[in-house]
Coordinates of C-alpha atoms in Angstrom, one line a residue:
Chain A
M516 CA -0.1 29.0 73.6
C517 CA 1.6 27.5 70.5
R518 CA 4.2 25.3 72.1
K519 CA 7.0 23.3 70.8
N520 CA 6.8 19.5 70.4
F521 CA 7.5 17.4 73.4
R522 CA 10.0 14.5 73.2
L523 CA 10.1 11.0 74.7
V524 CA 13.7 9.9 75.3
A525 CA 14.8 6.5 76.4
R526 CA 17.8 6.2 78.7
L527 CA 20.1 3.2 78.8
D528 CA 22.7 3.0 81.5
V529 CA 25.6 0.9 80.3
K530 CA 28.4 -0.9 82.2
G531 CA 30.8 -2.7 80.0
A532 CA 28.7 -4.7 77.6
N533 CA 25.6 -4.6 79.7
L534 CA 22.5 -2.6 80.2
I535 CA 22.2 -2.0 83.9
K536 CA 20.0 -0.1 86.3
G537 CA 20.3 0.9 89.9
V538 CA 18.2 2.8 92.3
Q539 CA 19.4 6.3 93.0
F540 CA 22.4 5.2 91.0
E541 CA 23.3 2.4 93.5
G542 CA 22.8 -1.4 93.6
L543 CA 23.4 -1.9 89.9
R544 CA 21.6 -4.9 88.3
V545 CA 22.3 -6.3 84.9
I546 CA 19.2 -6.2 82.8
G547 CA 20.4 -7.4 79.4
K548 CA 22.0 -6.4 76.1
P549 CA 21.9 -2.7 75.4
N550 CA 21.4 -3.0 71.7
D551 CA 18.4 -5.4 72.1
F552 CA 16.7 -2.8 74.4
S553 CA 17.6 0.2 72.3
L554 CA 16.2 -1.5 69.2
K555 CA 12.9 -2.2 71.0
Y556 CA 12.7 1.4 72.1
Y557 CA 13.4 2.7 68.6
E558 CA 10.7 0.4 67.2
D559 CA 8.3 1.6 69.9
G560 CA 8.9 5.2 68.7
A561 CA 11.5 6.8 71.1
D562 CA 12.3 10.3 69.8
E563 CA 15.9 9.9 71.0
I564 CA 18.0 7.4 72.7
F565 CA 20.5 8.2 75.5
F566 CA 23.4 5.8 76.3
L567 CA 25.0 6.7 79.6
D568 CA 28.4 5.0 80.4
T569 CA 28.1 4.6 84.2
V570 CA 31.7 3.4 84.6
A571 CA 33.5 5.5 82.1
S572 CA 36.9 4.1 82.6
L573 CA 39.4 3.8 79.7
Y574 CA 38.8 0.0 79.5
E575 CA 35.0 0.3 79.3
R576 CA 35.2 3.0 76.6
N577 CA 35.6 0.5 73.8
N578 CA 32.4 -1.3 74.8
L579 CA 30.3 1.8 74.7
S580 CA 31.7 2.8 71.3
S581 CA 30.8 -0.6 69.8
I582 CA 27.3 -0.4 71.4
V583 CA 26.8 3.1 69.9
R584 CA 28.2 2.0 66.5
A585 CA 25.8 -0.9 66.4
A586 CA 22.9 1.3 67.4
S587 CA 23.7 3.9 64.8
D588 CA 23.6 1.1 62.2
D589 CA 20.0 0.4 62.8
L590 CA 18.4 3.2 64.7
F591 CA 17.7 6.3 62.7
V592 CA 16.9 8.7 65.5
P593 CA 19.3 11.0 67.5
L594 CA 21.7 9.2 69.8
I595 CA 23.0 11.0 72.9
V596 CA 26.1 9.6 74.5
G597 CA 27.4 10.5 77.9
G598 CA 29.7 9.3 80.6
G599 CA 33.4 10.1 81.0
I600 CA 33.7 12.7 78.2
R601 CA 36.6 14.7 79.7
K602 CA 38.2 16.3 76.6
L603 CA 37.5 17.2 73.0
D604 CA 39.0 13.9 71.7
D605 CA 36.5 11.9 73.8
A606 CA 33.7 13.8 72.1
V607 CA 35.3 13.1 68.7
I608 CA 35.4 9.4 69.5
A609 CA 31.8 9.5 70.5
F610 CA 30.7 11.3 67.3
D611 CA 32.8 9.0 65.2
S612 CA 31.0 6.0 66.7
G613 CA 27.7 7.4 65.8
A614 CA 26.6 9.8 68.5
D615 CA 24.7 12.9 67.5
K616 CA 25.0 14.6 70.8
V617 CA 27.4 14.3 73.7
A618 CA 26.2 14.7 77.3
L619 CA 28.7 16.3 79.7
N620 CA 28.2 16.3 83.5
T621 CA 31.4 16.1 85.6
S622 CA 33.5 17.8 83.0
A623 CA 30.9 20.5 82.4
I624 CA 31.1 21.6 86.0
K625 CA 34.8 21.2 86.4
N626 CA 35.8 22.6 83.0
P627 CA 33.1 24.6 81.3
L628 CA 35.5 25.6 78.5
L629 CA 35.0 22.1 77.2
I630 CA 31.4 22.9 76.5
E631 CA 32.4 25.8 74.3
S632 CA 35.2 23.9 72.5
I633 CA 32.9 21.0 71.5
A634 CA 30.0 23.4 70.6
K635 CA 32.3 25.5 68.5
R636 CA 33.5 22.6 66.5
F637 CA 30.3 20.5 66.2
G638 CA 27.6 23.0 66.8
S639 CA 25.7 23.8 70.0
Q640 CA 23.0 21.4 69.1
A641 CA 25.6 18.6 69.6
V642 CA 26.2 19.4 73.3
V643 CA 24.0 18.6 76.2
V644 CA 24.9 19.5 79.7
S645 CA 23.6 16.8 82.1
V646 CA 22.9 17.8 85.7
E647 CA 22.3 15.3 88.5
A648 CA 20.4 17.0 91.3
K649 CA 20.0 15.8 94.9
K650 CA 17.7 17.6 97.3
R651 CA 19.4 19.3 100.3
S652 CA 17.7 18.1 103.4
N653 CA 15.1 20.6 104.8
L654 CA 15.6 23.1 102.0
S655 CA 14.1 23.8 98.7
E656 CA 17.5 23.6 97.1
W657 CA 19.3 21.0 95.2
E658 CA 23.0 20.2 95.0
A659 CA 24.7 19.1 91.8
Y660 CA 26.3 15.7 91.9
T661 CA 28.7 14.1 89.4
D662 CA 29.9 10.5 88.6
C663 CA 26.4 9.0 88.5
G664 CA 25.3 10.4 91.8
R665 CA 28.5 9.5 93.6
E666 CA 30.3 12.8 94.1
R667 CA 29.1 16.1 95.6
T668 CA 30.1 19.4 94.1
G669 CA 28.6 21.8 96.6
R670 CA 27.1 23.7 93.6
D671 CA 23.5 24.9 93.6
V672 CA 21.6 23.3 90.7
V673 CA 19.3 26.2 89.8
K674 CA 22.2 28.6 89.8
W675 CA 24.4 26.2 87.7
V676 CA 21.6 25.6 85.2
S677 CA 21.2 29.4 84.7
Q678 CA 24.8 29.6 83.7
I679 CA 24.9 26.8 81.2
A680 CA 23.5 28.8 78.3
E681 CA 26.5 31.2 78.4
H682 CA 28.9 28.4 77.8
G683 CA 27.4 27.5 74.4
A684 CA 25.5 24.3 75.2
G685 CA 22.5 23.5 73.1
E686 CA 20.4 21.6 75.7
V687 CA 20.1 20.8 79.4
L688 CA 19.2 17.4 80.9
I689 CA 18.3 17.3 84.6
T690 CA 18.1 14.0 86.5
S691 CA 16.8 13.7 90.0
V692 CA 19.3 11.6 92.0
D693 CA 16.7 11.0 94.7
K694 CA 14.1 9.7 92.2
D695 CA 16.4 7.9 89.8
G696 CA 15.6 4.2 89.4
T697 CA 12.8 4.4 91.9
K698 CA 9.9 4.5 89.4
S699 CA 8.1 6.5 92.1
G700 CA 7.4 9.6 90.1
P701 CA 9.5 12.7 89.3
D702 CA 10.8 15.5 91.6
L703 CA 8.2 18.1 90.5
D704 CA 9.6 20.8 92.7
L705 CA 13.0 20.4 91.1
I706 CA 11.5 20.5 87.6
D707 CA 9.5 23.6 88.4
A708 CA 12.5 25.4 89.8
V709 CA 14.8 24.7 86.9
S710 CA 12.3 25.2 84.1
S711 CA 10.8 28.5 85.0
D712 CA 13.5 30.7 83.6
I713 CA 15.5 28.4 81.3
K714 CA 16.3 29.6 77.8
L715 CA 17.7 26.3 76.5
P716 CA 15.8 23.2 75.5
L717 CA 15.3 21.1 78.7
L718 CA 14.9 17.4 79.2
V719 CA 14.1 16.0 82.6
G720 CA 14.3 12.5 84.1
G721 CA 14.5 10.5 87.3
G722 CA 11.6 8.4 88.6
I723 CA 9.2 8.9 85.7
S724 CA 7.0 5.8 85.5
S725 CA 3.5 6.7 84.2
F726 CA 1.5 8.8 81.8
E727 CA 0.3 11.0 84.7
D728 CA 4.0 11.8 85.6
V729 CA 4.6 12.8 82.0
Q730 CA 1.5 14.9 81.8
K731 CA 2.4 16.8 85.0
I732 CA 5.8 17.6 83.6
Y733 CA 4.3 18.6 80.3
N734 CA 1.9 21.0 82.0
F735 CA 4.7 23.1 83.5
G736 CA 4.9 24.4 79.9
R737 CA 8.6 25.0 79.8
V738 CA 10.0 21.4 79.6
D739 CA 10.8 20.0 76.2
G740 CA 10.9 16.3 76.9
V741 CA 11.2 13.5 79.4
V742 CA 14.0 10.9 79.8
I743 CA 12.8 7.5 81.0
G744 CA 15.0 4.6 82.1
A745 CA 14.0 2.0 84.7
A746 CA 10.2 2.2 84.0
L747 CA 11.0 1.2 80.4
H748 CA 13.4 -1.6 81.2
H749 CA 10.9 -3.1 83.6
G750 CA 8.1 -2.9 81.2
I751 CA 6.0 -0.4 83.3
V752 CA 5.9 2.2 80.6
N753 CA 5.8 1.5 76.9
I754 CA 6.8 4.4 74.6
E755 CA 4.3 3.6 71.9
V756 CA 1.4 3.4 74.4
L757 CA 2.7 6.5 76.2
R758 CA 2.8 8.5 72.9
K759 CA -0.8 7.6 72.1
Q760 CA -2.0 8.5 75.6
C761 CA -0.2 11.9 75.3
L762 CA -1.7 12.6 71.9
S763 CA -5.2 11.6 72.9
Q764 CA -5.0 14.2 75.8
G765 CA -4.1 16.9 73.4
M766 CA -0.4 17.1 74.1
V767 CA 1.8 18.3 71.3
L768 CA 4.2 15.5 70.2
R769 CA 5.4 13.7 67.1
K770 CA 2.7 11.6 65.4
R771 CA 4.1 8.4 63.9
Chain B
M63 CA 20.9 -3.0 37.1
P64 CA 24.0 -1.5 38.7
K65 CA 23.5 0.5 41.9
K66 CA 23.6 4.2 41.6
R67 CA 26.5 6.0 43.2
L68 CA 26.2 8.6 46.0
V69 CA 29.2 10.8 46.9
I70 CA 29.0 12.4 50.4
I71 CA 31.1 15.5 50.6
D72 CA 33.4 15.5 53.6
Y73 CA 33.9 18.8 55.6
G74 CA 36.0 16.8 58.1
V75 CA 33.5 17.2 60.9
G76 CA 31.1 15.0 62.7
N77 CA 29.1 11.9 62.3
L78 CA 28.8 10.8 58.6
H79 CA 28.1 7.2 59.7
S80 CA 24.4 7.7 60.1
V81 CA 23.8 9.4 56.8
S82 CA 26.0 6.9 55.0
R83 CA 24.2 4.0 56.6
A84 CA 20.7 5.5 55.9
S85 CA 21.7 6.0 52.2
S86 CA 23.0 2.5 51.8
C87 CA 19.8 1.2 53.3
C88 CA 18.1 3.0 50.3
G89 CA 20.1 0.9 47.9
V90 CA 22.8 3.3 46.7
D91 CA 26.6 2.7 46.8
V92 CA 28.0 5.3 49.2
C93 CA 31.4 6.9 49.0
V94 CA 32.6 9.7 51.2
S95 CA 35.0 11.9 49.2
N96 CA 36.1 15.3 48.0
D97 CA 37.8 14.0 44.9
P98 CA 36.7 15.9 41.8
S99 CA 36.6 12.8 39.6
E100 CA 34.4 11.1 42.2
I101 CA 32.1 14.1 42.3
E102 CA 32.0 14.2 38.5
R103 CA 31.0 10.6 38.0
A104 CA 28.6 10.4 41.0
D105 CA 24.9 10.0 40.3
F106 CA 24.0 11.9 43.5
L107 CA 25.9 14.3 45.7
L108 CA 25.1 14.9 49.3
L109 CA 26.2 17.8 51.4
P110 CA 25.9 16.5 55.0
G111 CA 24.4 18.3 58.0
V112 CA 27.0 18.6 60.8
G113 CA 29.3 21.4 61.8
A114 CA 29.6 25.1 61.5
F115 CA 29.0 27.1 58.3
S116 CA 32.3 28.9 58.2
D117 CA 34.4 25.8 59.1
A118 CA 32.6 23.8 56.4
V119 CA 33.3 26.6 53.8
E120 CA 37.0 26.7 54.9
S121 CA 37.2 23.0 54.6
L122 CA 35.6 22.9 51.1
D123 CA 38.0 25.6 50.0
R124 CA 41.1 24.0 51.5
N125 CA 40.2 20.7 49.8
N126 CA 39.5 22.5 46.4
V127 CA 36.0 21.1 46.3
I128 CA 34.1 24.4 45.7
N129 CA 34.7 24.6 41.9
P130 CA 34.1 20.9 41.2
L131 CA 30.9 21.2 43.2
K132 CA 29.7 24.3 41.4
D133 CA 30.5 22.7 38.0
A134 CA 28.6 19.5 38.9
I135 CA 25.6 21.6 40.0
T136 CA 25.7 23.6 36.8
N137 CA 25.8 20.4 34.8
G138 CA 22.6 19.2 36.4
K139 CA 24.1 16.8 39.0
R140 CA 21.4 15.7 41.5
V141 CA 22.3 17.2 44.9
L142 CA 20.8 17.0 48.4
G143 CA 21.9 19.4 51.1
I144 CA 21.0 18.4 54.7
C145 CA 20.7 21.1 57.4
L146 CA 24.1 22.8 57.2
G147 CA 24.5 21.3 53.7
M148 CA 21.2 23.0 52.6
Q149 CA 22.5 26.3 54.2
L150 CA 25.7 26.0 52.2
L151 CA 23.8 26.2 48.9
F152 CA 22.9 29.8 49.7
E153 CA 24.9 33.0 49.5
K154 CA 25.8 34.2 53.0
S155 CA 25.6 33.1 56.6
S156 CA 25.9 35.3 59.7
E157 CA 27.1 32.3 61.9
F158 CA 30.4 33.3 63.5
G159 CA 30.8 36.4 61.4
A160 CA 29.8 36.6 57.7
S161 CA 30.8 33.7 55.4
N162 CA 30.0 33.0 51.8
G163 CA 28.3 29.7 50.8
L164 CA 28.2 28.2 47.4
G165 CA 25.6 30.8 46.2
V166 CA 23.8 28.4 43.9
L167 CA 20.5 29.5 45.5
K168 CA 19.9 33.2 46.2
G169 CA 19.4 34.3 49.7
N170 CA 20.9 34.2 53.2
V171 CA 21.2 32.1 56.3
V172 CA 20.0 33.8 59.5
P173 CA 19.5 32.9 63.1
I174 CA 16.1 31.3 63.7
M175 CA 15.2 33.8 66.3
D176 CA 15.5 36.6 63.9
H177 CA 13.4 34.9 61.3
K178 CA 9.8 35.5 62.2
L179 CA 8.7 36.1 65.8
E180 CA 5.2 36.9 66.7
N181 CA 4.3 37.4 70.4
E182 CA 6.5 34.5 71.5
V183 CA 8.0 35.5 74.8
I184 CA 10.9 33.1 74.7
F185 CA 11.8 31.0 71.7
K186 CA 14.4 28.4 72.7
S187 CA 17.3 28.1 70.4
P188 CA 18.6 25.7 69.1
N189 CA 15.4 24.4 67.7
M190 CA 15.5 20.7 68.7
G191 CA 12.8 18.2 68.1
W192 CA 10.3 16.6 65.8
Y193 CA 8.2 18.8 63.6
Q194 CA 5.8 18.4 60.7
V195 CA 6.6 19.5 57.2
H196 CA 3.9 21.2 55.1
R197 CA 4.1 21.4 51.4
L198 CA 4.0 25.0 50.0
N199 CA 5.0 24.8 46.3
E200 CA 4.8 21.9 43.9
G201 CA 8.4 22.0 43.0
A202 CA 9.1 21.2 39.3
G203 CA 9.9 17.8 38.0
L204 CA 12.4 15.9 40.2
N205 CA 11.4 17.4 43.5
S206 CA 7.7 17.1 43.3
S207 CA 7.6 13.4 44.2
V208 CA 9.9 13.9 47.1
I209 CA 7.8 16.7 48.5
D210 CA 4.5 14.9 47.9
G211 CA 5.7 11.9 49.8
S212 CA 6.8 13.9 52.9
H213 CA 4.0 16.3 53.3
G214 CA 2.6 16.0 56.8
D215 CA 5.4 13.8 58.1
F216 CA 7.4 14.5 61.2
F217 CA 11.1 14.9 60.9
Y218 CA 13.9 15.7 63.4
F219 CA 15.3 19.2 63.5
A220 CA 18.4 20.4 65.4
H221 CA 19.5 23.9 64.3
S222 CA 20.0 27.5 65.3
F223 CA 19.9 29.0 61.8
V224 CA 17.4 28.9 59.0
V225 CA 17.5 29.9 55.3
N226 CA 15.9 33.0 53.9
P227 CA 15.6 32.5 50.1
S228 CA 15.3 35.5 47.9
D229 CA 12.9 33.6 45.6
E230 CA 9.9 32.2 47.5
Q231 CA 9.2 29.7 44.7
V232 CA 12.3 27.8 45.9
I233 CA 10.5 27.1 49.3
L234 CA 8.9 23.7 48.7
A235 CA 7.8 23.1 52.3
S236 CA 7.6 25.0 55.6
T237 CA 7.5 24.0 59.2
K238 CA 6.2 25.6 62.4
A239 CA 8.0 25.1 65.7
G240 CA 6.1 26.9 68.5
Q241 CA 5.2 30.2 66.8
V242 CA 8.1 30.4 64.4
E243 CA 7.6 29.3 60.8
F244 CA 10.6 28.7 58.5
P245 CA 11.5 26.9 55.3
S246 CA 12.1 23.2 55.9
V247 CA 12.5 22.0 52.3
V248 CA 13.9 24.1 49.4
G249 CA 14.6 23.0 45.9
R250 CA 15.0 24.1 42.3
E251 CA 15.6 21.8 39.3
N252 CA 18.4 19.4 40.3
L253 CA 18.9 20.9 43.8
L254 CA 17.1 19.8 47.0
G255 CA 17.7 20.9 50.5
C256 CA 16.1 20.0 53.8
Q257 CA 16.5 21.7 57.2
F258 CA 15.8 18.5 59.0
H259 CA 18.0 15.4 59.3
P260 CA 16.3 12.6 57.3
E261 CA 19.0 10.1 58.6
K262 CA 17.7 10.8 62.1
S263 CA 14.0 10.9 61.3
G264 CA 13.1 7.2 61.6
E265 CA 10.8 5.8 58.9
A266 CA 9.7 9.1 57.5
G267 CA 13.4 10.1 57.0
L268 CA 14.3 6.9 55.3
S269 CA 11.3 7.3 53.0
F270 CA 12.4 10.8 52.1
L271 CA 15.8 9.6 51.2
E272 CA 14.4 6.7 49.2
Q273 CA 12.3 9.1 47.2
F274 CA 15.3 11.4 46.6
F275 CA 17.4 8.5 45.3
A276 CA 14.5 7.5 43.0
T277 CA 14.7 10.7 41.1

């Protein structure tokens, strides 16, 4: 099968001026300066960089803008910006500070018309719908969460994902809440369930911490890339090394 | 030696920061403008890559940029069109109903899924990701060094539409994403267009821009 190229995306959770990381979105620890880490990941060859504002209050908004602006000065790869984008103007501010794509989670579920309005103005390739998925106990089902794994929506993830394409988004990003920050491997059942029918480009994340994790996800055949956070920040995975391992195993990725 | 001057045309949409910044890194003075006198005295013009075709055409029209642009092109001004900017060089696009581009290159803009599909069960659109560019034609003069330099490199693509030039000689390079092949670089004389975003393509992209600004 002649497949499309797989992407390695670095995710940085930002709170105020800091890069932070939690486990299952809780117990947030400060790791360092976001721009130092994003520069390293760019130099190591990240295909895209995702800045997620975990607080997304009005006060913190200025910090993320300046972080993104500084990143776009030096990092010549696509930047995805998410967290607290509630209206078209928030997206405009994100693009003006240097974002190439905005990631909508809470607002996408509560107000899908926002997806369409941003896509109409900036193009569908500029809109990513981000879905946080938490497994329902004793069932092969996942519930969509918002606000960095804090709020339940009652919505079924697989069903919601199948509706996203109609709203004009260009891409879907799924994160496993259960696995996020754990570095214990991805939720493969989740990835299998959402990728089997999906017509949009799909990025997945949550718990990815080894080449083997990435290879398993790649082998599903319908996922377009992985999003890695904690494993990168803690030095467990290095993007340059990961890319070489993937290429040596015959996976189809960008060669630098 | 004074720096050369780049004017980036402004359709009023999206992130021009990255392409301005990438261009400055290549050593040119950058100005974002629709002013006809700026367009006329620029050494290079850039049609950027973000937004929708019909909105961009409307914006160019509203700002009275269409004629100054066409004049500059006829007079041999060196022009680079990126993604949407490349598509605008052509005649017509079917995005959001039919819309007329600048028409300085003959051919249309069509959805990528209509372009060429062989046995691919599902082709995901938009086409997002890093793909290799393969040289097809030499390209006369100005464009040959740019295309030589980027042959085999990987660049970042994010698009749902592709160009379908009437004259195949205009296709300087093609790219294959999954099973779909499409023109990734077009050019003729003073015009150069790329479907990818050089300002988002790391070192390969900066190199492409440097080569363009050296011509």
